[in-house]
XYZ file of C-alpha atoms in Angstrom:
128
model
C -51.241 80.140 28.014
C -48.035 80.651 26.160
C -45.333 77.930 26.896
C -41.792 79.061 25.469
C -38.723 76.048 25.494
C -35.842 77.739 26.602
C -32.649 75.283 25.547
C -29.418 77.430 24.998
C -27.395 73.767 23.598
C -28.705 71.099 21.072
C -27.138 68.099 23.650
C -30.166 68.180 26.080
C -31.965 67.165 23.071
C -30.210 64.409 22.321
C -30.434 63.468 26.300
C -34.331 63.946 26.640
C -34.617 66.760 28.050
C -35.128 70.785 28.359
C -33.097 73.385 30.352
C -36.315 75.314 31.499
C -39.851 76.491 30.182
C -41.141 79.628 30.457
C -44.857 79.779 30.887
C -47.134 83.342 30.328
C -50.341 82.879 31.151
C -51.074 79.639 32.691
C -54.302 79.395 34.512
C -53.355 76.477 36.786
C -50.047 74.848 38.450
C -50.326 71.401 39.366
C -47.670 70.342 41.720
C -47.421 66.022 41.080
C -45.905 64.331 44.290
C -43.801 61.883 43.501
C -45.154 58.965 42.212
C -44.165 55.520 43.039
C -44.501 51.993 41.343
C -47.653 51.066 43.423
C -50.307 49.415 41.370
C -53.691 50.636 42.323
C -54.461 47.699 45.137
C -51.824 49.304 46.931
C -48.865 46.791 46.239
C -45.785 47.378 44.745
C -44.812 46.194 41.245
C -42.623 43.472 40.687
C -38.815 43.629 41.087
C -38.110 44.670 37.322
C -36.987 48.271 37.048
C -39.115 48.358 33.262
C -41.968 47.876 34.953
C -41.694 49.645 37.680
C -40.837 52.659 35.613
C -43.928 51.952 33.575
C -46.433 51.976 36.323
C -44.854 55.336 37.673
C -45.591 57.186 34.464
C -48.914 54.985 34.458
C -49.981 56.475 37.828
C -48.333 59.850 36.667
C -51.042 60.103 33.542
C -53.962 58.670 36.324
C -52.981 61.635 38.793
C -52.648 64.158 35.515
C -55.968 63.144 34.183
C -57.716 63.680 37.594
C -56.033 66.948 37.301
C -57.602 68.303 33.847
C -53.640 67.660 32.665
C -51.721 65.875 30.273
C -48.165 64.783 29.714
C -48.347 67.156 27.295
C -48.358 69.711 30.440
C -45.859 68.347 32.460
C -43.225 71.296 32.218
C -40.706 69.860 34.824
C -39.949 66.422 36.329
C -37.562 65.103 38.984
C -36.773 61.375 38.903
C -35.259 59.567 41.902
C -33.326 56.295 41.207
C -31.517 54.105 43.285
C -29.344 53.022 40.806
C -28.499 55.948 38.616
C -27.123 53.697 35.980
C -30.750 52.948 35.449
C -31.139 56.437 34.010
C -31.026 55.090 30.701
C -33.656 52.824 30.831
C -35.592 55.632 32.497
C -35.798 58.326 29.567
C -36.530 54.771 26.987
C -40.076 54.359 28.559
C -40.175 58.265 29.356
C -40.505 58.442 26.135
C -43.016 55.925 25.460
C -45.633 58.493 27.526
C -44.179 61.333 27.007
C -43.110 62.551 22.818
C -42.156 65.767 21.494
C -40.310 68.518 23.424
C -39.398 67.673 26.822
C -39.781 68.803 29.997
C -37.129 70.540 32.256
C -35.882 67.756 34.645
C -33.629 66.676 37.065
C -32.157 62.924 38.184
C -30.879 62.063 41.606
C -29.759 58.477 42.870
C -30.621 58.057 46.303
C -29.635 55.437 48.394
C -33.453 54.078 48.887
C -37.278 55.144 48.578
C -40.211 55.208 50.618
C -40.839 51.301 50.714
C -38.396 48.738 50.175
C -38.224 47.226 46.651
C -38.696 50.564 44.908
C -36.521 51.097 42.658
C -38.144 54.663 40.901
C -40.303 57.548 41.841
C -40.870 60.513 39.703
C -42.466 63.916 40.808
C -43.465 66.532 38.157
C -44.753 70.370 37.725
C -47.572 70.883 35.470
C -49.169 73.910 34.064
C -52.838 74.555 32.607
């Protein structure tokens, strides 16, 4: 498998981010739904957007690993927020999980998620 970045500017860089990958080859597509800040008991994480934001990606790498994947194959990633002026925060512990080139991606704010207190939820594309 042959994954190409494809980023026409130098200020998604700076942001976190890539315009699109191209991928040749790729045995496998795994689709990620989005993942929430639900620990594994089922409850949801405290009312502290860090740590919500951390058990997302958390779950994210759980769901990956069950997949044969790795951050390292994520090649796109939409992140719902209900407070967009969180987005910040959000690509700070992206990038505690995820380092190096970055995937494609995409951030709505939405009014709210699934369950109330949630204050994140992150869906991603990954190829093998």
């Amino acid at each position: 498998m042959q994954k190409t970045q494809v980023n026409p500017w130098e200020w998604q860089d700076r942001l976190g981010f890539s315009q699109a990958w191209k991928v040749d080859g790729a045995q496998s597509v795994v689709f990620v739904s989005g993942q929430v800040p639900i620990s594994a008991d089922g409850t949801v994480t405290a009312d502290d957007f860090d740590a919500q934001a951390r058990q997302v990606f958390g779950n994210m790498r759980t769901v990956l690993e069950q997949a044969g994947a790795t951050f390292d194959s994520v090649v796109k990633l939409t992140v719902y927020l209900t407070d967009i002026s969180k987005l910040p925060d959000y690509r700070r512990i992206k990038a505690e999980f995820m380092t190096g080139r970055q995937p494609a991606s995409t951030a709505l704010g939405v009014q709210s998620l699934a369950l109330p207190g949630m204050m994140i939820e992150v869906e991603a594309i990954a190829v093998l």
